PDB file of C-alpha atoms in Angstrom:
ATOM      1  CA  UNK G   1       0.000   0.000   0.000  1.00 62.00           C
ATOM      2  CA  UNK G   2       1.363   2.985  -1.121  1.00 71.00           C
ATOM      3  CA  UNK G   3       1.603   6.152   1.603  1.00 84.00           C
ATOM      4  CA  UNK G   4       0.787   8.547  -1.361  1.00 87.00           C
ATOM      5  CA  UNK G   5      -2.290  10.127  -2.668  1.00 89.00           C
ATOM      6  CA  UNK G   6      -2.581  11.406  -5.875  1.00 91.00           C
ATOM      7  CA  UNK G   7      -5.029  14.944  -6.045  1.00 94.00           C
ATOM      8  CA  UNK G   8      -5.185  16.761  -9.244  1.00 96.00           C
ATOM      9  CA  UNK G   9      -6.532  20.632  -8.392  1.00 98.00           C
ATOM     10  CA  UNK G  10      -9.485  21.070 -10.027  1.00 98.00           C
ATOM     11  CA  UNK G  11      -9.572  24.789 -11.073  1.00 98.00           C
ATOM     12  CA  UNK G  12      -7.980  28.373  -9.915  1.00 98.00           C
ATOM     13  CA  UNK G  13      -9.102  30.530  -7.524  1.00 97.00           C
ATOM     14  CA  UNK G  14      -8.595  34.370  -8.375  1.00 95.00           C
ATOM     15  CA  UNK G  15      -8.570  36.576  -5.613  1.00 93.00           C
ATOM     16  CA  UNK G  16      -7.681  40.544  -4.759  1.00 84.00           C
ATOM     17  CA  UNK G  17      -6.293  38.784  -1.680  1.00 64.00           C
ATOM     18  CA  UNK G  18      -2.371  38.384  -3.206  1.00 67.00           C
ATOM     19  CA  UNK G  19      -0.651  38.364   0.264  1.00 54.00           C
ATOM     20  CA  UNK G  20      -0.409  36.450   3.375  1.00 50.00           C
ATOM     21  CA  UNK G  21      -0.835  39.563   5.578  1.00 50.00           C
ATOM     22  CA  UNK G  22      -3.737  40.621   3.319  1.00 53.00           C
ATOM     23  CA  UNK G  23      -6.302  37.319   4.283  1.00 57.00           C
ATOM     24  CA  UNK G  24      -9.128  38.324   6.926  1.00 50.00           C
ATOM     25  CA  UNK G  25      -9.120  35.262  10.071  1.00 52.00           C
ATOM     26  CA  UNK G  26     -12.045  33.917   8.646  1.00 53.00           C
ATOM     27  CA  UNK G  27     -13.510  34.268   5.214  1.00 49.00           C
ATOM     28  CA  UNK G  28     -17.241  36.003   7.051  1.00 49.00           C
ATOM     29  CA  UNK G  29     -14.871  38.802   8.116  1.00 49.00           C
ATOM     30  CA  UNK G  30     -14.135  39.705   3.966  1.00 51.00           C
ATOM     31  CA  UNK G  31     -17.307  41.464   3.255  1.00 61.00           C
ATOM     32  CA  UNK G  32     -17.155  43.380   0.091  1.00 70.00           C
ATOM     33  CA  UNK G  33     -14.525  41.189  -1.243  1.00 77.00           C
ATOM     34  CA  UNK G  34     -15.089  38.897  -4.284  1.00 89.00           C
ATOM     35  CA  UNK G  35     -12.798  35.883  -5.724  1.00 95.00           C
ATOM     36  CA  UNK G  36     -13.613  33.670  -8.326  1.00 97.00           C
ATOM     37  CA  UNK G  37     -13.055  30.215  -9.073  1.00 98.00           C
ATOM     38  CA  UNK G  38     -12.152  28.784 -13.032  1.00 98.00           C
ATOM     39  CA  UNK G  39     -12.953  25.441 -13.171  1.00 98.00           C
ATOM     40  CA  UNK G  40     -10.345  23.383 -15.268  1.00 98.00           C
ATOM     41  CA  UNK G  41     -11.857  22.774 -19.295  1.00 97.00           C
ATOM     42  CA  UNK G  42     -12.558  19.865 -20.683  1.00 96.00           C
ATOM     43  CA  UNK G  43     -13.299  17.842 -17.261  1.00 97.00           C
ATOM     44  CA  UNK G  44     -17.396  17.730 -17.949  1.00 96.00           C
ATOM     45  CA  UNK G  45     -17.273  20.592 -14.733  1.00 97.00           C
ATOM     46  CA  UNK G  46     -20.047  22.276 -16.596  1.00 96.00           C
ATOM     47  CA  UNK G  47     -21.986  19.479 -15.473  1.00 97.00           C
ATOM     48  CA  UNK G  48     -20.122  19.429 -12.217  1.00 97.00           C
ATOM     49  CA  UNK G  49     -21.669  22.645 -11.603  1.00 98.00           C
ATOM     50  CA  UNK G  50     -25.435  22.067 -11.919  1.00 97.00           C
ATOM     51  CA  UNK G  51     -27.802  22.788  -8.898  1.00 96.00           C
ATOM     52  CA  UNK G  52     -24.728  24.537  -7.015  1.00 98.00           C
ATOM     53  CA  UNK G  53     -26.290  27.698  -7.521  1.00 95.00           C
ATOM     54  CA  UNK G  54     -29.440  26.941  -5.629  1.00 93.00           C
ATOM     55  CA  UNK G  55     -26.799  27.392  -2.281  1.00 97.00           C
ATOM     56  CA  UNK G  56     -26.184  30.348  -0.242  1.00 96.00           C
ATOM     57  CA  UNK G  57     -23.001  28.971   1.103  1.00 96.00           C
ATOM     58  CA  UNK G  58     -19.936  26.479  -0.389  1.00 97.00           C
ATOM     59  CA  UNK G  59     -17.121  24.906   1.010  1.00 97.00           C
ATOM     60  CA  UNK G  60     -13.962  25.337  -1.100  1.00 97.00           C
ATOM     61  CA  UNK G  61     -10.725  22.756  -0.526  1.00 98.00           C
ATOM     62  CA  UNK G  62      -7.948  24.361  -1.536  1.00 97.00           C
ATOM     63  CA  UNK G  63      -4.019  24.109  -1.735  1.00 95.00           C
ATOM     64  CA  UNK G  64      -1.824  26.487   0.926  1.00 93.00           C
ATOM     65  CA  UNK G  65       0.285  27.107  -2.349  1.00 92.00           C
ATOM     66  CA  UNK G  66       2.532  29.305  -0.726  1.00 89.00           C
ATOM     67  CA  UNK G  67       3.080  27.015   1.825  1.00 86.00           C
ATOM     68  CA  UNK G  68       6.089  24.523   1.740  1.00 86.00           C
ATOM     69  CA  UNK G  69       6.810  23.475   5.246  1.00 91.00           C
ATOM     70  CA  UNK G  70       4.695  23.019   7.843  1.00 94.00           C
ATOM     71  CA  UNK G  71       4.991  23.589  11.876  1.00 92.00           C
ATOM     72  CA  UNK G  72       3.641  21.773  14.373  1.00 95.00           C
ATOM     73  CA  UNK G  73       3.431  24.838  16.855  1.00 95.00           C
ATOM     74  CA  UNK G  74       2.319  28.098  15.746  1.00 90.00           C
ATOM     75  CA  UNK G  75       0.935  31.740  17.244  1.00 86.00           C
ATOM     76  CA  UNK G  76      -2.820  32.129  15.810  1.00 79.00           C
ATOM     77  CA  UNK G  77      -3.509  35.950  15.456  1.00 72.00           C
ATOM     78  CA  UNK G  78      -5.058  37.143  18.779  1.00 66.00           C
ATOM     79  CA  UNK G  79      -4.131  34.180  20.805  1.00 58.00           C
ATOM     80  CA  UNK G  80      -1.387  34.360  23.978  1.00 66.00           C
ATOM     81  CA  UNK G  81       1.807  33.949  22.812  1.00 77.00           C
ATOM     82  CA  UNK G  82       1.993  30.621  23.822  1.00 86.00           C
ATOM     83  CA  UNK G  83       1.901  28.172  20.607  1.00 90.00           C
ATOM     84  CA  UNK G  84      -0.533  25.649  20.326  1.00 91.00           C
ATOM     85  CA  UNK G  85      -1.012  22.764  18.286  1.00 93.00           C
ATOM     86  CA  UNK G  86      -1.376  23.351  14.669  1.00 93.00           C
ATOM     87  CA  UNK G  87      -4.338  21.262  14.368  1.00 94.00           C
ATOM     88  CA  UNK G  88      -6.119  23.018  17.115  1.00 91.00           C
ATOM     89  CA  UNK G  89      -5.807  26.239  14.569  1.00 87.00           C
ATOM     90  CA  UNK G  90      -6.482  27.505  11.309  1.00 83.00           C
ATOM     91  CA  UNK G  91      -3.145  28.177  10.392  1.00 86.00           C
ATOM     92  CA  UNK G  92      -1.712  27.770   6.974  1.00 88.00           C
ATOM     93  CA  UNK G  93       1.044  25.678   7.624  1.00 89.00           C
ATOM     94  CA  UNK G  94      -0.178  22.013   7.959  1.00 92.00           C
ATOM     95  CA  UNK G  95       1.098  18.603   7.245  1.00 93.00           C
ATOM     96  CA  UNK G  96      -0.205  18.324   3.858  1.00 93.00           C
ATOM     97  CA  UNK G  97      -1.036  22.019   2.574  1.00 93.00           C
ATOM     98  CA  UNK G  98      -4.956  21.345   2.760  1.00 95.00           C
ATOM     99  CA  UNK G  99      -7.387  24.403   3.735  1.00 94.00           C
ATOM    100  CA  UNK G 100     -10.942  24.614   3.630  1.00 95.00           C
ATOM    101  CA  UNK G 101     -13.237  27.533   3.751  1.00 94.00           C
ATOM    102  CA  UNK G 102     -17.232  28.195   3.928  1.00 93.00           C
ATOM    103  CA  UNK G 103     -17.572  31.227   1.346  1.00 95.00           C
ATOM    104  CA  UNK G 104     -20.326  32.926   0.069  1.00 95.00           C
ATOM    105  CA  UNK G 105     -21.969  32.138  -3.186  1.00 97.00           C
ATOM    106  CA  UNK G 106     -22.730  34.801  -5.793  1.00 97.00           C
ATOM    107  CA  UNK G 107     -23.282  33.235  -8.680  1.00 97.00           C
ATOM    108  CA  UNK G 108     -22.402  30.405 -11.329  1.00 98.00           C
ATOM    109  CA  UNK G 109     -21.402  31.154 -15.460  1.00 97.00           C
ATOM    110  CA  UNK G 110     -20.188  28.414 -17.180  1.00 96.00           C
ATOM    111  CA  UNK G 111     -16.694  27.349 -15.449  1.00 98.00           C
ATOM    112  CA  UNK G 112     -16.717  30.781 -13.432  1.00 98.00           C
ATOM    113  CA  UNK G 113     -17.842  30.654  -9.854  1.00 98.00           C
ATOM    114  CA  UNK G 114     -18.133  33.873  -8.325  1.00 98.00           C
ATOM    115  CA  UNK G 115     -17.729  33.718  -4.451  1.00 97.00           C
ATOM    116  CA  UNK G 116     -17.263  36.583  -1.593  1.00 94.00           C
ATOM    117  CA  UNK G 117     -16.392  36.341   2.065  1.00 92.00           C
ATOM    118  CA  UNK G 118     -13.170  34.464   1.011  1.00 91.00           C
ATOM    119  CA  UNK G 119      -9.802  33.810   3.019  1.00 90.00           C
ATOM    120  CA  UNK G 120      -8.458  32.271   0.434  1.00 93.00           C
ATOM    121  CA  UNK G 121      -5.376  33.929  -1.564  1.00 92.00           C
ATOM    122  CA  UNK G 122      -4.815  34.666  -5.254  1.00 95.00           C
ATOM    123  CA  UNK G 123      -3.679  31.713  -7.209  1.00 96.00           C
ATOM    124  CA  UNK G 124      -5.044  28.742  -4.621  1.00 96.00           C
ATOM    125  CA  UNK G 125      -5.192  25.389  -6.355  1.00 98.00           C
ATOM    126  CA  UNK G 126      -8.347  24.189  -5.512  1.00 98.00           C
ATOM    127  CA  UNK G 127      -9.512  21.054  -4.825  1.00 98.00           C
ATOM    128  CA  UNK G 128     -12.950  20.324  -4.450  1.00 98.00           C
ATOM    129  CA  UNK G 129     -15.985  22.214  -3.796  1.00 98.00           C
ATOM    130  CA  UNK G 130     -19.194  20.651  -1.613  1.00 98.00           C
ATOM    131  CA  UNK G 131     -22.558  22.707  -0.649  1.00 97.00           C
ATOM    132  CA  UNK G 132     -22.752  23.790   3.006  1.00 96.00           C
ATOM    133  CA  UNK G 133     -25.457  22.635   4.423  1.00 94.00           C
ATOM    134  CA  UNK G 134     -27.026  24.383   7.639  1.00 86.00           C
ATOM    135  CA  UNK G 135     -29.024  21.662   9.352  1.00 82.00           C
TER     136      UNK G 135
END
């Protein structure tokens, strides 16, 4: 059994958010900003995409491109300055470069998926994208 997995991004995200310093602590916190997400071509994502509008909210997995070590102690913002446990945070720099964020939904063209209230920086691989669901 390998130890590997393989994960092939899925689209782009384009964001006014360029640098670290720039992202809000959570994506709610970006009001007024917008991002938008191009789907890959030629990957039947038009399909992909169907019914996803009819959702106020989505999760977006993305890569922490900018990202190429990880600690296992860091400072959040507006925490003591004691560290804590990376996976008691939503730090950036994890094991395996993996971040996940509930955006807003604006609206769906084609391979373009216009989101806002995003913490996610320009240039994010992204993953996979999954309706949040409330109840």
């Amino acid at each position: 059994m390998s130890n590997y997995i393989l994960i092939k991004p899925i689209g782009i995200l384009h964001s006014e958010l360029i640098q670290r310093y720039e992202t809000p602590r959570q994506g709610v916190l970006a009001k007024g900003s917008t991002a938008v997400i191009q789907l890959n071509p030629k990957y039947n994502f038009e399909q992909a995409v169907k019914d996803l509008d009819g959702f106020d909210r989505i999760w977006i997995i993305y890569q922490f491109h900018l990202n190429k070590n990880w600690k296992p102690l860091v400072t959040p913002p507006r925490h003591t300055r004691n560290k804590v446990g990376v996976f008691a945070t939503r730090a950036p720099y994890r094991p395996n470069q993996i971040g996940l964020s509930c955006v807003k939904l604006e609206k769906v063209e084609g391979l373009k998926i216009f989101i806002s209230e995003s913490d996610i920086l320009d240039g994010s691989p992204v993953l996979d994208i999954k309706p949040f669901l409330p109840y």
